[in-house]
Structure formats: structure tokens, C-alpha cells
Coordinates of C-alpha atoms and ligand atoms in Angstrom, one line a residue:
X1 CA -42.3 9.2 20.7
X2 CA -42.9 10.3 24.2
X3 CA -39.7 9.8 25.9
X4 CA -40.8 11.0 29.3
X5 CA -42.8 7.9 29.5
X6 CA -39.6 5.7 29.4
X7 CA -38.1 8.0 32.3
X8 CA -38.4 6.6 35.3
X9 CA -41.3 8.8 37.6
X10 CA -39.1 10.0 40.3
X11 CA -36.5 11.4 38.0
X12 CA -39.7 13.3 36.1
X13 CA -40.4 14.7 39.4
X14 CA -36.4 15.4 40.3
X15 CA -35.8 18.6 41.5
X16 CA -32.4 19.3 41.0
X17 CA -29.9 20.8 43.1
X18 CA -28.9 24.6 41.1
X19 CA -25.4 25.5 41.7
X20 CA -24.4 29.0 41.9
X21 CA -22.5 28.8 38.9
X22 CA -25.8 27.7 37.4
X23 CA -28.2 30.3 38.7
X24 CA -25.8 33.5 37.6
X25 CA -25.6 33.4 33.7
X26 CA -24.8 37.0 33.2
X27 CA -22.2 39.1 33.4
X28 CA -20.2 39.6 36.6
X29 CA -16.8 40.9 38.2
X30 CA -17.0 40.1 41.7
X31 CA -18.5 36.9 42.5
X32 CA -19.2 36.6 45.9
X33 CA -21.9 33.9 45.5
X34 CA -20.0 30.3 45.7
X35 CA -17.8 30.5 48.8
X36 CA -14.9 30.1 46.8
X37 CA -11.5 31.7 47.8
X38 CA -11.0 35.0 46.0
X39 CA -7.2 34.3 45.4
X40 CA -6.0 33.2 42.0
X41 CA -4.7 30.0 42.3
X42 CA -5.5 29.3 38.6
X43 CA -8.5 26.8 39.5
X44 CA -9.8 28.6 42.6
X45 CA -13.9 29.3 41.0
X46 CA -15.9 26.4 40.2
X47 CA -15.7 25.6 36.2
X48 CA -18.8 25.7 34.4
X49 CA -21.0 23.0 34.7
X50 CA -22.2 22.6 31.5
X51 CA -19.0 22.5 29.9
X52 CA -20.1 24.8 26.7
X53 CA -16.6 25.9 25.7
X54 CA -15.9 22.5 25.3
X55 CA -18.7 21.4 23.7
X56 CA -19.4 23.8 21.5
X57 CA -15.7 22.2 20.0
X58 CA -17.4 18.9 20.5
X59 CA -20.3 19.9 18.4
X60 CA -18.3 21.5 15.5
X61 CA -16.2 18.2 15.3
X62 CA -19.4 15.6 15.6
X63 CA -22.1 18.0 13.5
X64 CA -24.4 17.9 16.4
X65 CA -26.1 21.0 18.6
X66 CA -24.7 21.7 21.6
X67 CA -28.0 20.2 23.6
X68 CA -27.7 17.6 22.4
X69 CA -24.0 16.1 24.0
X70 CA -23.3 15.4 27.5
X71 CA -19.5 15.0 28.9
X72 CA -19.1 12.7 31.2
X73 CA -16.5 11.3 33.7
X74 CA -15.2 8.8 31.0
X75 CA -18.4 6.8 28.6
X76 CA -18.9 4.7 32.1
X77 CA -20.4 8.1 34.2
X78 CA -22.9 8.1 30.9
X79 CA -23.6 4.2 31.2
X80 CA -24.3 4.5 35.0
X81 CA -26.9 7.6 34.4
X82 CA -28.1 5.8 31.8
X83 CA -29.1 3.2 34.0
X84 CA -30.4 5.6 36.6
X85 CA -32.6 7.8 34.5
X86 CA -34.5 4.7 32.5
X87 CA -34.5 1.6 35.1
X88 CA -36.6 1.8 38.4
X89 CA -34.1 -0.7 40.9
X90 CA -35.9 -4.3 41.1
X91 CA -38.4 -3.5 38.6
X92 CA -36.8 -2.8 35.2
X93 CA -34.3 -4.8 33.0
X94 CA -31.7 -4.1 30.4
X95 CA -30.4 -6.0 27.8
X96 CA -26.8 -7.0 26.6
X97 CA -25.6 -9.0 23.8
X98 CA -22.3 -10.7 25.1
X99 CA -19.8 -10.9 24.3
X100 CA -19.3 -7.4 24.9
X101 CA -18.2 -4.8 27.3
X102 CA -18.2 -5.6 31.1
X103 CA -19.4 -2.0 32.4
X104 CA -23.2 -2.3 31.5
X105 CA -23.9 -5.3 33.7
X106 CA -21.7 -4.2 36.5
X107 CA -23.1 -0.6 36.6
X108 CA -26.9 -2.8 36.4
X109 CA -26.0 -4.7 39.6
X110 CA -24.7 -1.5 41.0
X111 CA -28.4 -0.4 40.4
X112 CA -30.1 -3.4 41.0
X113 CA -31.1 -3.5 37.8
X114 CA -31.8 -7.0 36.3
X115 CA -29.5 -8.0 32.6
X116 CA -30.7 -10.2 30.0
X117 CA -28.4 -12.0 27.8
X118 CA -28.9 -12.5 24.3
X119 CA -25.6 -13.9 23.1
X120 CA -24.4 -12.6 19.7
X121 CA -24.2 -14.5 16.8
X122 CA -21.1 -16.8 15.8
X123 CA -19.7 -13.6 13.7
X124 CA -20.8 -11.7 16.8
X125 CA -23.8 -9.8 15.3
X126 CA -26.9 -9.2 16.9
X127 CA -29.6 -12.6 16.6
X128 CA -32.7 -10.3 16.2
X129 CA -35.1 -13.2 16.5
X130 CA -33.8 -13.7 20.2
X131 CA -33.5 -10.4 20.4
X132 CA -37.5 -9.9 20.0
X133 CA -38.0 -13.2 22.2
X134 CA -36.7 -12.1 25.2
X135 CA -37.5 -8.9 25.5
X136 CA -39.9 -8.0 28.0
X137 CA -42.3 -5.3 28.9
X138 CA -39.5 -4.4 31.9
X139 CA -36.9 -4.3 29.1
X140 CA -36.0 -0.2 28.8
X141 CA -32.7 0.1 27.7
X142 CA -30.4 -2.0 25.0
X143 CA -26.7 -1.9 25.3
X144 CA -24.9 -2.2 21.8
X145 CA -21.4 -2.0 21.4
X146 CA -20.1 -1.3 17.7
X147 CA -17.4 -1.7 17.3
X148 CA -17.6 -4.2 19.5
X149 CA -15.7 -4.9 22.5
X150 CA -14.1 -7.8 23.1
X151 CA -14.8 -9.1 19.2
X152 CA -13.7 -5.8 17.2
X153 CA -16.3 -5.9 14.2
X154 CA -19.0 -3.2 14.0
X155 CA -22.8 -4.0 14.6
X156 CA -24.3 -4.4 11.0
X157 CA -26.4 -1.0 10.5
X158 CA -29.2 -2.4 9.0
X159 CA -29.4 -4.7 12.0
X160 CA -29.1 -1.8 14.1
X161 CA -32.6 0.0 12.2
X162 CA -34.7 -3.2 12.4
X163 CA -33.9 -2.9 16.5
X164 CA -35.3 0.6 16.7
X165 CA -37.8 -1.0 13.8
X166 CA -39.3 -3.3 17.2
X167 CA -37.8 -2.3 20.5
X168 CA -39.7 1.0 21.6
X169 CA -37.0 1.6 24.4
X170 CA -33.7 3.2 24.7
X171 CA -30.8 2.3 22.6
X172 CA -27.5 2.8 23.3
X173 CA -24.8 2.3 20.9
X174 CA -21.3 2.2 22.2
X175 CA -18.4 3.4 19.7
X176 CA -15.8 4.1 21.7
X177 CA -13.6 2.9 19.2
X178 CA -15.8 4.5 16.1
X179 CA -12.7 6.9 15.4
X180 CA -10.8 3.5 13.9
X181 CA -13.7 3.9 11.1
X182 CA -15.4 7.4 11.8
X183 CA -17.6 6.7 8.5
X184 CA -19.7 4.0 10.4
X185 CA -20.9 6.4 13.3
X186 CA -24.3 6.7 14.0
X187 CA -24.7 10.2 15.3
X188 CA -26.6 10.9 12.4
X189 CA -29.1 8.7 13.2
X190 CA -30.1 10.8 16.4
X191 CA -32.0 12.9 14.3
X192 CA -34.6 9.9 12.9
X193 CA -34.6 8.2 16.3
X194 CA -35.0 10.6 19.4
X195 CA -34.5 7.2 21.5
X196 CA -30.9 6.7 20.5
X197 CA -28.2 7.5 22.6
X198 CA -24.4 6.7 20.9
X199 CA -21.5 6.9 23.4
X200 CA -17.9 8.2 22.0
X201 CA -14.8 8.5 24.3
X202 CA -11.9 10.6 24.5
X203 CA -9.9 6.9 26.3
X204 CA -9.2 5.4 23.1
X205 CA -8.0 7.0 19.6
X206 CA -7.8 10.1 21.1
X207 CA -4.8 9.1 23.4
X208 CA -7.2 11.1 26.5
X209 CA -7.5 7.8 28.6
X210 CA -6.4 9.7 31.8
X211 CA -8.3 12.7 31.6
X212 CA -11.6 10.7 32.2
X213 CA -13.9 12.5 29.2
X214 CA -16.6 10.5 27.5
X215 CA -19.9 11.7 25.8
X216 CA -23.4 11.1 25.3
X217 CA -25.1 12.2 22.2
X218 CA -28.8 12.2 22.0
X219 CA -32.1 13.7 21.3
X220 CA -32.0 16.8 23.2
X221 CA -34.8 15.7 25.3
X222 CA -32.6 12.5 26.7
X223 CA -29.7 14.9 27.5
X224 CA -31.5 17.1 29.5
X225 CA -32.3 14.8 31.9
X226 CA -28.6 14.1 31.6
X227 CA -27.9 17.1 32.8
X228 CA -30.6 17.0 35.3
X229 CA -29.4 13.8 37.2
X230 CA -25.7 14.5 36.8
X231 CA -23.4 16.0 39.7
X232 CA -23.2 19.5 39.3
X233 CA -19.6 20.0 38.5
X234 CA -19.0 16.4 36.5
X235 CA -16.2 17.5 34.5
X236 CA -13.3 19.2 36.2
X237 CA -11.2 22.0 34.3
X238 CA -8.2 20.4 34.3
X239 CA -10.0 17.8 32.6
X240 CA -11.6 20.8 30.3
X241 CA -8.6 22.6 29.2
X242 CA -6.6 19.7 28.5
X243 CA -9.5 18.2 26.2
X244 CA -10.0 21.5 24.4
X245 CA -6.3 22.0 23.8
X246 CA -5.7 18.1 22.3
X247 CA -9.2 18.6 20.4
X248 CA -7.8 21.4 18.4
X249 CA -5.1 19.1 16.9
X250 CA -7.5 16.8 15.6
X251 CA -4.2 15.8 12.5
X252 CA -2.1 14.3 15.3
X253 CA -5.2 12.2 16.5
X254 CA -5.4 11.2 12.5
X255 CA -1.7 10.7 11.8
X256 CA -1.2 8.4 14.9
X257 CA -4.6 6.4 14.4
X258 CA -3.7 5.8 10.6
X259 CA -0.6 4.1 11.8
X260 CA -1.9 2.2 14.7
X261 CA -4.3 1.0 11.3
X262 CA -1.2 -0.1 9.6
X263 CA 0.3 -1.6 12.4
X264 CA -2.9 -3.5 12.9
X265 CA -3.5 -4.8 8.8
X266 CA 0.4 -6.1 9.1
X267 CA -0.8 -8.1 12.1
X268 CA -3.4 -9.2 10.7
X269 CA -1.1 -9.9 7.0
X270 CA 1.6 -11.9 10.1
X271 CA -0.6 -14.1 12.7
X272 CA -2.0 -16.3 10.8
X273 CA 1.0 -18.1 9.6
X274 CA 2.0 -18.6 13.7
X275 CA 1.4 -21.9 14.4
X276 CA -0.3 -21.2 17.8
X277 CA -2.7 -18.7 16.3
X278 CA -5.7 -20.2 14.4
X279 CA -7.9 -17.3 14.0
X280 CA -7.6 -13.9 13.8
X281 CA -10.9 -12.3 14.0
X282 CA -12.1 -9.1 11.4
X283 CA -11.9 -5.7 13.4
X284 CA -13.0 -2.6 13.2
X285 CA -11.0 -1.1 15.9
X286 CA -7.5 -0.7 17.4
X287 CA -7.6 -4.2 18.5
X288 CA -7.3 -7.9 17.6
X289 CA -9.0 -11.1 18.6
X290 CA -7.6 -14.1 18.0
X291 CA -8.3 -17.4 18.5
X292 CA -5.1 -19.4 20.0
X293 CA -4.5 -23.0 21.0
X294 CA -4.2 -22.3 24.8
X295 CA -5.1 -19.1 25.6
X296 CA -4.0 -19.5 29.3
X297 CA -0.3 -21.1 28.7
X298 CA 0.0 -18.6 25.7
X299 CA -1.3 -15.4 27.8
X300 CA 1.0 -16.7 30.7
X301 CA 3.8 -17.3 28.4
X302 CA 3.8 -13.7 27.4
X303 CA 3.6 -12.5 30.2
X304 CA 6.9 -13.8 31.5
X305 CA 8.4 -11.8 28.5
X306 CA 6.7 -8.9 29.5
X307 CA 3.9 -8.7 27.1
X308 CA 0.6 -8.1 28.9
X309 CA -2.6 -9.0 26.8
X310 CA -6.0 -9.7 27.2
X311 CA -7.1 -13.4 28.0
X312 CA -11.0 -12.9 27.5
X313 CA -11.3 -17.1 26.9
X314 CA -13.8 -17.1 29.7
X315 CA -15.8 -15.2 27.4
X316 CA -19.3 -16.9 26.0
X317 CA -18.1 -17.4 22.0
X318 CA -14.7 -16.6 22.9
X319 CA -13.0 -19.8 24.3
X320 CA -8.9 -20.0 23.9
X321 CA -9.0 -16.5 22.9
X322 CA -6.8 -13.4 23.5
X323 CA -7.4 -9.9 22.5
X324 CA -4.2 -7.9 21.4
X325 CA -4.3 -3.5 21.6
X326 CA -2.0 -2.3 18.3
X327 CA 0.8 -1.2 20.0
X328 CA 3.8 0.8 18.5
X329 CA 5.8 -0.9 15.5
X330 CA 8.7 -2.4 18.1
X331 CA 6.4 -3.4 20.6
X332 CA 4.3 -5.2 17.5
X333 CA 7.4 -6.8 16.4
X334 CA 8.3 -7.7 19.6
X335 CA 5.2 -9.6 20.0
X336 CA 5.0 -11.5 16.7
X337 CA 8.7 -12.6 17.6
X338 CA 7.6 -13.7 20.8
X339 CA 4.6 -15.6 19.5
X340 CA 6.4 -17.1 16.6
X341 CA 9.0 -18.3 19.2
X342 CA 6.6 -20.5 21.8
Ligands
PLP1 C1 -12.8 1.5 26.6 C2 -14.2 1.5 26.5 C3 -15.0 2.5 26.9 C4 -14.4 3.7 27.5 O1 -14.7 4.1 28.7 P1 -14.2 5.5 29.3 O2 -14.9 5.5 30.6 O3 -14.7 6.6 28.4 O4 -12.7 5.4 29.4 C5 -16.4 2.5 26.7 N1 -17.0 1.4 26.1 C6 -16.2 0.4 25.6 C7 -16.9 -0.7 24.9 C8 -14.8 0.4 25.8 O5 -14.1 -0.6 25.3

């Protein structure tokens, strides 16, 4: 596959800006070649813009090369250059299979980048027949989110091959919540399809939401032109260190994940005998949706005792329904009291 052909022409052509830090590999002991101050304030020099400490940890933990990860400012820096490296603005199109995460059609209108909409199907999996249909000669890049975001179920991996089987474009997969079922990731796909991109996150299971880290895995090709578009220093080292020190105790990521997993089968064991709940939804992730009999009056109603979720009824395939995180035991508790009482 010749991915420079689904590039757009003027980021082939990009030359991009080199950074000091980028120029001088080697070693050195006085660097007199960034403007920096000299004094030590503990983040006075520029960190390195490829972030290799980092993701050489990154690459242990995934079983992928180093070239072949970009970090980004959370997954949504990723979706945005994702949009700028494959879509010329006004020409090209992408395609998203709602419902499903809001950040790929606001980061297209950003870019002025036209979406189509293929609605999933009732069990919110991919309808590969409309799929084909609409897809266009302008179509370069398919959004899929597994697990999926607002529903919670992966995307069907079969499904996922017969895509790549038709669609000669980019496709993305999005698991930021893959670490809720790390067996069902498909990083090692990357090595049969070079146009595969799959998005991970530091936001969710990792408890890293505020540090702003998400990454890219691809074909080394893709990521290279990553790296090309990106800003030079994208990831500061606050950002860095902090990631690399939480990475290294990957058991308290397992421990508390395992029990947001318990939290979330007792919910699942508890809702359904509420008399305002009349679905709860399969998931894959660290959240439910469920299908009330008034999502606004319920959503409002919880609110007034505190309990903030997610109304996403305005959602195609999603009406009356609310999508709950797993929160900690008493705060679980707290809302199956509350739900039971209205
Ligand atoms: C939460 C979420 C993300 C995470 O975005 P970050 O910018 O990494 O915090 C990405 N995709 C989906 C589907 C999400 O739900």
C-alpha cells in the first residue's frame, strides 16, 4: 500500500520547522543553542521532542517499536492531525458511525472537513453494507470507536477486517477504554495493515486524565508524518515525568480497574430490577448505558442529589438514555439507592 498517496500533497511537500533540540542529537555540556536560561529551575531546557524515554516505556508495555507511537496532547491532538495530514479542507470527507464519540466531527468542522454518517446497527455494530454504500472516492479516513463510546460494546473484529477487506483509506480505531478488556486490542493488527491507526489514552483506566497524554500507534510510515506535522515540543515534561513514573506501577492501574470491573458486573447484576431502568446495555468498558423511562426527569432528578451523569438521549439509537462512569463502591451504592428511590 502506498500510503503517501492518501497524504494530502502539501503535507508531502511540508518542510518542517527543526528545533534545536532536534538538530543536536549528540552529546553535549553546555548548550548554548535554544535561548533558554542557563539557571536550573528544574524545567528550564526544552524536553525532548520526541518523547523516547517515555516511549521506549510505552513500547515495552504495548509490544510495539518505538516508531511506531506518537504521544499526543490527550487522543484528541491525534484525532485533529489525523484530520490534518489525510483531508484536504473542502475537498475530502471522513466517516463516523454514530453513535459514537463527539471529537471526530467537531475536530472535521474545525477543518472544514465534510462527515458522513452511517448509523450503527441496533446492537451498535458497524452496517457494512452502508458502510460500502456511502463511501465515496473523497472518503480518506474512518473513525471507529471500540469500545465504543456512548454504547460501551467493542466493534466486532471480524467486522473490523472486512472494513480494511474494502475501504483502501485510513482507519482509525479508537480504544481509549481498551484497558477494561486489553485482550481485544488491535495493536497487533498494525503489522498486517500499515493503514491502521489505533488510539489508546492515558484519561481513562489509567487514572492520567489531567496530564493530557494520548497515543497514536501506527505503521511507522503514518507516524512519521505524525511527527512531521506535530508542534515541536507537544508533550511537556511535567506531563513526561509524571506519565513515566505512574507507567512503572502498571499493578495499581490493574488492581483499581479490576474493581471498577466488579463494581460495574454488580450494576449490571442491580439495575435491572429498578423500575425506571428498562435496559442496561452490554459493555466493554468502565461505563454503563441504560435505557430509562425519562431520561431528562431521571438525569435532572439526580442531579438535585448530587449525582451528575450523562444524559446522551439526544443521541441517534439512544433516546431516554443515560450513560453512568463506575464510580467507587459508596458512590455506586449511593446511586442505585437514589435510583431505586424515584
Ligand atoms: C475519553 C475519550 C478519549 C480520550 O481523549 P483524551 O484526549 O485522551 O483525554 C478518546 N476517545 C474516546 C472515545 C473517549 O471516550
Amino acid at each position: 500500500m502506498n500510503i503517501e498517496a492518501l497524504i494530502r500533497p502539501n503535507i508531502v511537500a511540508l518542510k518542517p520547522y527543526s528545533s534545536a533540540r532536534h538538530e543536536f542529537t549528540g552529546h553535549g555540556e553546555i548548550f548554548l543553542d535554544a535561548n533558554e536560561n542557563p539557571y536550573d529551575t528544574d524545567v528550564n531546557r526544552y524536553p525532548d521532542p520526541l518523547q523516547l524515554e517515555l516511549k521506549q516505556v510505552i513500547s515495552e508495555l504495548k509490544n510495539i517499536p518505538v516508531d511506531q507511537i506518537f504521544l499526543g496532547n490527550g487522543s484528541d491532538e491525534a484525532i485533529d492531525l489525523i484530520l490534518r495530514i489525510f483531508c484536504t479542507p473542502g475537498q475530502d470527507e471522513i466517516m463516523v458511525l454514530p453513535p459514537t464519540y463527539g471529537m471526530y466531527q467537531v475536530s472535521a468542522d474545525i477543518a472544514d472537513v465534510k462527515v458522513k454518517k452511517v448509523r450503527l446497527t441496533e446492537d451498535f455494530q458497524p452496517d457494512l453494507e452502508s458502510i460500502r454504500q456511502s463511501m465515496g472516492e473523497n472518503t480518506k479516513v474512518l473513525f471507529l470507536c471500540s469500545p465504543n463510546n456512548p454504547s460501551g460494546n467493542l466493534i466486532g473484529i471480524e467486522k473490523v477486517k472486512q472494513i480494511l477487506g474494502f475501504f483502501n483509506g485510513i482507519v482509525v480505531i479508537d480504544e481509549a477504554y481498551i484497558d477494561f478488556c486489553p485482550e481485544s486490542t488491535t495493536i497487533p493488527m498494525i503489522g498486517l495493515y500499515d493503514r491502521l491507526i489505533v488510539l489508546q489514552t492515558l484519561s481513562k483506566a489509567w487514572g492520567m486524565a489531567a496530564i493530557r497524554l494520548g497515543m497514536a500507534f501506527s505503521s511507522a510510515d503514518i507516524i512519521s508524518y505524525f511527527n512531521k506535522v506535530k508542534a515541536p515540543y507537544n508533550i511537556n515534561i511535567l506531563t513526561q515525568r509524571f506519565a513515566l513514573d505512574r507507567l512503572d506501577r502498571k499493578q495499581d492501574m490493574r488492581v483499581q480497574t479490576d474493581e471498577i470491573l466488579n463494581e460495574k458486573y454488580k450494576l449490571m447484576a442491580l439495575l435491572p430490577s429498578i423500575p425506571c431502568v428498562q435496559k442496561v446495555y452490554p459493555s466493554d468498558a468502565n461505563f454503563l448505558l441504560i435505557k430509562v423511562t425519562q431520561a431528562d426527569r431521571i438525569y435532572e432528578a439526580l442531579v438535585a442529589e448530587g449525582i451528575v451523569v450523562r444524559n446522551r438521549s439526544k443521541e441517534p439509537g439512544c433516546e431516554n438514555a443515560l450513560r453512568i462512569t463506575i464510580g467507587k463502591p459508596k458512590e455506586n451504592e449511593l446511586l442505585i439507592q437514589t435510583l431505586k428511590s424515584l
